[in-house]
Amino acid sequence: MRHYTHIKDLGVAGQQKLLKLAADYKRAEPGPILKNKVLGMLFFNPSLRTRTSFEVAMMKLGGQAVALEEGSGVWKLETEDGAPMNGDKAEHVREAAAVLSRYVDVLGVRAFSRGMGQADDDSDRVINSFRQHAHVPMVSLESAREHPCQGLADMLTIRESFGQTQGVNVVLSWAPHVKPLPKAVPNSVLLHAAAAGCSITVAHPPGFELGGPVREEAAQYAAQSGARIRYTHDQREALNGAHVVYAKAWGPEPRQSEDGIVASPALRGWMPTLKHFEACTDDAIFLHCLPVRRDVEVGSDVLDSERSRVIDEAENRMWVQMAALAWLFERA
Ligand code: CP
């Protein structure tokens, strides 16, 4: 049985296959290839793009989607094995995953980081416990460690802009925010760009390093794909010759208070504006997973410019998810 909860479920060759399939579907929709199939989606956190794009993807493929929000019309779930269930959590993931598997043909879960540090994020406890106890293919709607559908959509958008991903200079640039956001998106940008053969520079202030296991996994993909990866604290130098500027806020490690370093005036210069593009290539594009806080995380001048591909990027979520769903069912 296939799952798509982490990029390692695909690998370098699998990602290329899904990107091609997604591009084919975008050119010509495949029709009702998932007729009578049902996707169940369980959200522990809110969503605009993920929920809608998966619902529409299933509709376009002839199937249906059911969305559940944990704790809001659905029982609060205990996801830890052996935890005493004498609090507000009325159901355990063991029963919930098994029961949902009797109703749906594929199960998606969104469960963000609990903010308990890198090792906890890397263990990806919630999505992995569903993966362990569900009896149907699982797809990640974003977990503590990764957002693999976002990573795929990002690579499709780069491919559309430059005809390929191999050798494209991608700068993943840390951005300011009012709170320390999780690292799932920057982790996936790095992992998917490494698997896609990009030349990646990760630029961030000191103290905002991505986790060691993710960097090691990215290096393994780079060894297979020919990608190059470097890390720097110098945003200005990183942007020299960039084809893609991918801005994203994430929190420091170890985690600090909500009103701590992420809101520091000293770091406001990291917010991309059109001025930051002066050292990039003439055809450089801007990416961000959305949602974005205008003029906090990214300048409005960038978001409103022709460089911005953020709406195409959001649309591409739907096409890559159609490809991922078709791939999951190939073997189901
Ligand atoms: N990029 C993304 O996953 O958007 P949502 O949080 O709105 O689903």
Tab-separated table of C-alpha atoms and ligand atoms in Angstrom:
chain	number	residue	atom	x	y	z
A	1	MET	CA	0.000	0.000	0.000
A	2	ARG	CA	1.343	3.416	-0.954
A	3	HIS	CA	1.366	6.514	1.252
A	4	TYR	CA	2.394	10.098	0.576
A	5	THR	CA	3.166	11.661	3.940
A	6	HIS	CA	6.836	12.493	3.372
A	7	ILE	CA	9.013	13.023	0.317
A	8	LYS	CA	10.823	9.783	1.084
A	9	ASP	CA	7.638	7.980	-0.018
A	10	LEU	CA	8.397	9.265	-3.532
A	11	GLY	CA	12.159	9.684	-3.738
A	12	VAL	CA	13.935	11.471	-6.569
A	13	ALA	CA	12.496	9.403	-9.436
A	14	GLY	CA	9.002	9.358	-7.921
A	15	GLN	CA	8.923	13.125	-7.651
A	16	GLN	CA	9.862	13.482	-11.337
A	17	LYS	CA	7.107	11.034	-12.276
A	18	LEU	CA	4.458	12.944	-10.295
A	19	LEU	CA	5.585	16.320	-11.648
A	20	LYS	CA	5.191	15.031	-15.191
A	21	LEU	CA	1.793	13.521	-14.383
A	22	ALA	CA	0.629	16.777	-12.763
A	23	ALA	CA	1.740	18.772	-15.817
A	24	ASP	CA	-0.112	16.297	-18.080
A	25	TYR	CA	-3.287	16.623	-15.969
A	26	LYS	CA	-3.016	20.420	-16.091
A	27	ARG	CA	-2.847	20.266	-19.907
A	28	ALA	CA	-5.693	17.733	-20.201
A	29	GLU	CA	-7.770	16.621	-17.224
A	30	PRO	CA	-7.867	12.819	-16.942
A	31	GLY	CA	-11.603	12.508	-16.232
A	32	PRO	CA	-13.275	10.313	-13.581
A	33	ILE	CA	-10.373	7.943	-12.870
A	34	LEU	CA	-11.284	7.889	-9.135
A	35	LYS	CA	-15.016	7.321	-9.596
A	36	ASN	CA	-16.691	6.205	-6.339
A	37	LYS	CA	-13.474	6.781	-4.336
A	38	VAL	CA	-13.695	8.851	-1.152
A	39	LEU	CA	-10.955	10.956	0.420
A	40	GLY	CA	-11.349	11.608	4.145
A	41	MET	CA	-9.508	14.665	5.474
A	42	LEU	CA	-8.952	15.225	9.178
A	43	PHE	CA	-7.786	18.716	10.119
A	44	PHE	CA	-6.180	19.430	13.479
A	45	ASN	CA	-5.391	22.943	12.119
A	46	PRO	CA	-7.128	25.392	9.757
A	47	SER	CA	-6.685	25.535	5.984
A	48	LEU	CA	-7.868	27.431	2.940
A	49	ARG	CA	-5.826	25.993	0.049
A	50	THR	CA	-5.257	22.415	1.183
A	51	ARG	CA	-8.869	21.664	1.994
A	52	THR	CA	-10.316	23.318	-1.098
A	53	SER	CA	-7.733	22.016	-3.560
A	54	PHE	CA	-8.123	18.433	-2.325
A	55	GLU	CA	-11.931	18.652	-2.417
A	56	VAL	CA	-11.875	19.997	-5.960
A	57	ALA	CA	-9.193	17.510	-7.015
A	58	MET	CA	-11.402	14.611	-5.881
A	59	MET	CA	-14.427	16.166	-7.600
A	60	LYS	CA	-12.518	16.515	-10.875
A	61	LEU	CA	-11.368	12.873	-10.638
A	62	GLY	CA	-14.947	11.640	-10.163
A	63	GLY	CA	-14.673	10.946	-6.431
A	64	GLN	CA	-15.709	12.766	-3.277
A	65	ALA	CA	-14.035	14.259	-0.224
A	66	VAL	CA	-15.188	14.451	3.390
A	67	ALA	CA	-13.550	17.046	5.655
A	68	LEU	CA	-13.524	16.686	9.457
A	69	GLU	CA	-12.159	19.195	11.954
A	70	GLU	CA	-10.757	17.653	15.123
A	71	GLY	CA	-12.367	19.154	18.224
A	72	SER	CA	-15.033	20.957	16.186
A	73	GLY	CA	-17.928	18.586	15.588
A	74	VAL	CA	-15.482	15.668	15.825
A	75	TRP	CA	-14.185	14.200	19.113
A	76	LYS	CA	-10.868	15.495	20.352
A	77	LEU	CA	-8.321	12.770	19.677
A	78	GLU	CA	-5.543	11.307	21.801
A	79	THR	CA	-2.574	10.528	19.541
A	80	GLU	CA	-0.095	9.265	22.129
A	81	ASP	CA	0.040	5.571	22.983
A	82	GLY	CA	-0.498	4.852	26.667
A	83	ALA	CA	-1.525	8.414	27.577
A	84	PRO	CA	-4.132	8.519	30.394
A	85	MET	CA	-7.441	9.402	28.730
A	86	ASN	CA	-8.942	11.278	31.700
A	87	GLY	CA	-8.824	14.735	30.098
A	88	ASP	CA	-10.735	16.311	27.195
A	89	LYS	CA	-9.684	13.734	24.576
A	90	ALA	CA	-12.563	11.335	24.063
A	91	GLU	CA	-11.193	9.006	21.377
A	92	HIS	CA	-7.840	7.420	20.592
A	93	VAL	CA	-6.208	7.495	17.167
A	94	ARG	CA	-6.110	3.682	17.223
A	95	GLU	CA	-9.919	3.486	16.952
A	96	ALA	CA	-10.370	6.702	14.948
A	97	ALA	CA	-7.917	5.688	12.190
A	98	ALA	CA	-9.314	2.155	11.988
A	99	VAL	CA	-12.934	3.356	11.826
A	100	LEU	CA	-12.250	6.061	9.232
A	101	SER	CA	-10.471	3.403	7.138
A	102	ARG	CA	-13.790	1.526	6.894
A	103	TYR	CA	-15.503	4.586	5.388
A	104	VAL	CA	-12.913	6.174	3.101
A	105	ASP	CA	-10.447	4.943	0.461
A	106	VAL	CA	-7.638	7.367	1.290
A	107	LEU	CA	-7.084	9.374	4.454
A	108	GLY	CA	-5.445	12.795	4.750
A	109	VAL	CA	-4.327	14.363	8.033
A	110	ARG	CA	-3.161	17.888	8.860
A	111	ALA	CA	-1.353	18.148	12.200
A	112	PHE	CA	1.133	20.990	12.659
A	113	SER	CA	4.131	21.073	14.974
A	114	ARG	CA	3.328	21.078	18.698
A	115	GLY	CA	6.168	23.578	19.201
A	116	MET	CA	8.103	21.110	21.350
A	117	GLY	CA	11.351	21.261	19.440
A	118	GLN	CA	13.157	19.739	16.516
A	119	ALA	CA	13.237	16.127	17.716
A	120	ASP	CA	9.472	16.160	18.353
A	121	ASP	CA	8.857	17.630	14.884
A	122	ASP	CA	11.115	15.021	13.289
A	123	SER	CA	9.222	12.193	14.993
A	124	ASP	CA	6.024	13.451	13.262
A	125	ARG	CA	4.053	11.596	15.909
A	126	VAL	CA	0.500	12.405	14.835
A	127	ILE	CA	0.732	11.626	11.130
A	128	ASN	CA	2.872	8.569	11.795
A	129	SER	CA	0.388	7.222	14.335
A	130	PHE	CA	-2.388	7.555	11.742
A	131	ARG	CA	-0.128	5.878	9.218
A	132	GLN	CA	0.407	3.043	11.671
A	133	HIS	CA	-3.264	2.501	12.542
A	134	ALA	CA	-5.078	3.319	9.270
A	135	HIS	CA	-5.747	0.528	6.788
A	136	VAL	CA	-5.924	2.770	3.700
A	137	PRO	CA	-3.335	4.946	1.905
A	138	MET	CA	-2.434	8.119	3.801
A	139	VAL	CA	-1.661	11.542	2.404
A	140	SER	CA	-0.212	14.443	4.392
A	141	LEU	CA	-2.148	17.679	4.470
A	142	GLU	CA	0.926	19.145	6.293
A	143	SER	CA	2.521	17.668	9.367
A	144	ALA	CA	5.076	18.780	11.944
A	145	ARG	CA	8.006	17.842	9.711
A	146	GLU	CA	6.879	18.300	6.106
A	147	HIS	CA	4.282	19.667	3.717
A	148	PRO	CA	4.939	17.324	0.778
A	149	CYS	CA	2.047	18.454	-1.446
A	150	GLN	CA	3.275	22.043	-1.088
A	151	GLY	CA	6.802	20.956	-2.004
A	152	LEU	CA	5.534	19.243	-5.156
A	153	ALA	CA	3.449	22.273	-6.164
A	154	ASP	CA	6.493	24.505	-5.660
A	155	MET	CA	8.577	22.326	-7.994
A	156	LEU	CA	5.808	22.275	-10.618
A	157	THR	CA	5.691	26.087	-10.509
A	158	ILE	CA	9.476	26.330	-10.956
A	159	ARG	CA	9.327	23.838	-13.820
A	160	GLU	CA	6.619	25.867	-15.548
A	161	SER	CA	8.619	29.091	-15.203
A	162	PHE	CA	12.018	27.773	-16.322
A	163	GLY	CA	11.146	24.669	-18.373
A	164	GLN	CA	12.980	22.478	-15.853
A	165	THR	CA	14.048	22.333	-12.215
A	166	GLN	CA	17.593	21.028	-12.783
A	167	GLY	CA	20.172	23.718	-12.000
A	168	VAL	CA	17.632	26.451	-11.232
A	169	ASN	CA	19.001	28.790	-8.530
A	170	VAL	CA	16.500	28.716	-5.673
A	171	VAL	CA	16.974	30.927	-2.617
A	172	LEU	CA	14.926	29.883	0.386
A	173	SER	CA	15.025	33.098	2.384
A	174	TRP	CA	13.874	33.325	6.010
A	175	ALA	CA	11.296	36.098	6.539
A	176	PRO	CA	10.090	37.972	9.642
A	177	HIS	CA	6.742	37.234	11.290
A	178	VAL	CA	4.841	38.066	14.441
A	179	LYS	CA	5.169	34.524	15.754
A	180	PRO	CA	7.561	31.597	15.390
A	181	LEU	CA	6.004	29.484	12.615
A	182	PRO	CA	6.688	25.749	12.124
A	183	LYS	CA	9.369	24.497	9.753
A	184	ALA	CA	7.303	22.049	7.679
A	185	VAL	CA	7.205	24.310	4.607
A	186	PRO	CA	10.879	25.366	4.582
A	187	ASN	CA	11.817	21.719	5.227
A	188	SER	CA	9.783	20.654	2.197
A	189	VAL	CA	11.135	23.432	-0.023
A	190	LEU	CA	14.657	22.239	0.767
A	191	LEU	CA	13.873	18.526	0.389
A	192	HIS	CA	11.874	18.825	-2.833
A	193	ALA	CA	14.306	21.277	-4.450
A	194	ALA	CA	17.164	18.917	-3.534
A	195	ALA	CA	15.312	15.995	-5.105
A	196	ALA	CA	14.562	18.136	-8.178
A	197	GLY	CA	18.230	18.966	-8.841
A	198	CYS	CA	18.011	22.687	-8.026
A	199	SER	CA	20.928	24.804	-6.863
A	200	ILE	CA	19.600	25.804	-3.432
A	201	THR	CA	20.765	28.474	-1.036
A	202	VAL	CA	19.085	28.575	2.372
A	203	ALA	CA	19.527	32.065	3.859
A	204	HIS	CA	18.522	32.811	7.445
A	205	PRO	CA	19.719	34.763	10.483
A	206	PRO	CA	21.876	32.906	13.023
A	207	GLY	CA	19.744	30.737	15.315
A	208	PHE	CA	17.203	29.785	12.633
A	209	GLU	CA	18.969	26.686	11.302
A	210	LEU	CA	16.822	23.961	9.767
A	211	GLY	CA	17.060	20.624	11.552
A	212	GLY	CA	20.031	18.309	11.080
A	213	PRO	CA	18.011	15.246	9.944
A	214	VAL	CA	16.233	17.283	7.247
A	215	ARG	CA	19.530	18.763	6.025
A	216	GLU	CA	21.065	15.280	5.912
A	217	GLU	CA	18.103	13.900	3.970
A	218	ALA	CA	18.337	16.818	1.519
A	219	ALA	CA	22.040	16.072	1.014
A	220	GLN	CA	21.157	12.461	0.139
A	221	TYR	CA	18.669	13.596	-2.523
A	222	ALA	CA	21.225	16.098	-3.840
A	223	ALA	CA	23.766	13.298	-4.260
A	224	GLN	CA	21.258	11.480	-6.478
A	225	SER	CA	19.835	14.438	-8.402
A	226	GLY	CA	22.926	16.618	-8.887
A	227	ALA	CA	21.465	19.418	-6.729
A	228	ARG	CA	23.785	21.782	-4.871
A	229	ILE	CA	22.922	23.035	-1.379
A	230	ARG	CA	24.509	25.773	0.697
A	231	TYR	CA	23.544	27.649	3.852
A	232	THR	CA	24.313	31.288	4.619
A	233	HIS	CA	23.466	34.105	7.027
A	234	ASP	CA	24.015	36.668	4.246
A	235	GLN	CA	20.731	37.259	2.419
A	236	ARG	CA	22.160	39.906	0.071
A	237	GLU	CA	24.910	37.580	-1.154
A	238	ALA	CA	22.447	34.675	-1.469
A	239	LEU	CA	20.188	36.645	-3.819
A	240	ASN	CA	22.968	37.201	-6.381
A	241	GLY	CA	21.856	35.450	-9.569
A	242	ALA	CA	18.774	33.881	-7.977
A	243	HIS	CA	16.091	32.584	-10.357
A	244	VAL	CA	13.625	31.881	-7.553
A	245	VAL	CA	13.189	33.771	-4.284
A	246	TYR	CA	11.121	31.641	-1.894
A	247	ALA	CA	10.379	33.613	1.274
A	248	LYS	CA	9.102	31.857	4.378
A	249	ALA	CA	8.948	32.658	8.071
A	250	TRP	CA	9.974	30.011	10.570
A	251	GLY	CA	10.822	29.979	14.229
A	252	PRO	CA	14.230	29.848	15.908
A	253	GLU	CA	15.771	26.724	17.384
A	254	PRO	CA	15.512	26.343	20.332
A	255	ARG	CA	12.063	27.883	20.316
A	256	GLN	CA	11.705	31.304	21.939
A	257	SER	CA	8.757	33.310	23.210
A	258	GLU	CA	6.033	34.480	20.807
A	259	ASP	CA	7.116	38.098	21.059
A	260	GLY	CA	10.817	37.232	20.902
A	261	ILE	CA	13.355	37.274	18.118
A	262	VAL	CA	10.975	36.780	15.157
A	263	ALA	CA	9.553	40.260	15.708
A	264	SER	CA	12.945	41.873	16.307
A	265	PRO	CA	13.359	45.230	14.460
A	266	ALA	CA	16.924	44.151	13.615
A	267	LEU	CA	15.509	41.397	11.373
A	268	ARG	CA	12.930	43.483	9.478
A	269	GLY	CA	15.386	43.935	6.590
A	270	TRP	CA	14.882	40.234	5.774
A	271	MET	CA	11.346	40.998	4.490
A	272	PRO	CA	11.630	40.766	0.674
A	273	THR	CA	10.771	43.899	-1.292
A	274	LEU	CA	11.326	44.568	-4.997
A	275	LYS	CA	14.678	46.093	-4.047
A	276	HIS	CA	15.835	42.623	-2.975
A	277	PHE	CA	15.377	41.452	-6.591
A	278	GLU	CA	17.967	43.864	-8.019
A	279	ALA	CA	20.731	41.260	-7.707
A	280	CYS	CA	18.541	38.412	-9.027
A	281	THR	CA	18.197	37.386	-12.669
A	282	ASP	CA	15.924	39.528	-14.860
A	283	ASP	CA	13.394	36.690	-15.034
A	284	ALA	CA	13.526	35.870	-11.313
A	285	ILE	CA	10.227	34.797	-9.766
A	286	PHE	CA	8.835	34.994	-6.237
A	287	LEU	CA	7.231	32.064	-4.414
A	288	HIS	CA	5.469	31.714	-1.061
A	289	CYS	CA	3.176	28.896	0.095
A	290	LEU	CA	0.499	31.305	1.468
A	291	PRO	CA	-1.107	32.448	3.682
A	292	VAL	CA	1.171	35.479	3.884
A	293	ARG	CA	1.070	38.581	6.080
A	294	ARG	CA	1.551	41.532	3.706
A	295	ASP	CA	4.299	43.965	4.693
A	296	VAL	CA	5.203	41.825	7.694
A	297	GLU	CA	6.567	38.713	5.982
A	298	VAL	CA	6.665	39.919	2.343
A	299	GLY	CA	6.397	43.401	0.825
A	300	SER	CA	3.156	44.176	-1.009
A	301	ASP	CA	5.257	45.485	-3.901
A	302	VAL	CA	6.577	41.950	-4.453
A	303	LEU	CA	3.209	40.211	-4.043
A	304	ASP	CA	1.566	42.647	-6.469
A	305	SER	CA	4.379	42.476	-9.030
A	306	GLU	CA	4.758	40.317	-12.136
A	307	ARG	CA	7.521	38.422	-10.358
A	308	SER	CA	5.015	36.854	-7.992
A	309	ARG	CA	3.833	33.328	-8.893
A	310	VAL	CA	2.057	32.701	-5.593
A	311	ILE	CA	-1.387	32.301	-7.162
A	312	ASP	CA	-0.081	29.854	-9.802
A	313	GLU	CA	1.703	28.039	-6.994
A	314	ALA	CA	-1.554	27.718	-5.030
A	315	GLU	CA	-3.391	26.507	-8.153
A	316	ASN	CA	-0.677	23.916	-8.699
A	317	ARG	CA	-1.545	22.349	-5.354
A	318	MET	CA	-4.655	20.974	-7.052
A	319	TRP	CA	-2.811	19.499	-10.058
A	320	VAL	CA	-0.046	17.838	-8.034
A	321	GLN	CA	-2.598	16.456	-5.590
A	322	MET	CA	-4.585	14.959	-8.488
A	323	ALA	CA	-1.350	13.269	-9.568
A	324	ALA	CA	-0.570	12.129	-6.015
A	325	LEU	CA	-4.069	10.705	-5.516
A	326	ALA	CA	-3.887	8.824	-8.830
A	327	TRP	CA	-0.458	7.465	-7.817
A	328	LEU	CA	-1.763	6.342	-4.402
A	329	PHE	CA	-4.581	4.398	-6.037
A	330	GLU	CA	-2.369	2.784	-8.676
A	331	ARG	CA	-1.460	0.127	-6.087
A	332	ALA	CA	-4.315	0.450	-3.591
B	1	CP	N1	-0.221	26.502	1.720
B	1	CP	C1	-1.204	25.907	2.448
B	1	CP	O1	-1.093	24.750	2.852
B	1	CP	O2	-2.299	26.688	2.630
B	1	CP	P1	-3.476	26.364	3.677
B	1	CP	O3	-2.833	26.407	5.054
B	1	CP	O4	-4.488	27.450	3.470
B	1	CP	O5	-4.015	25.012	3.388
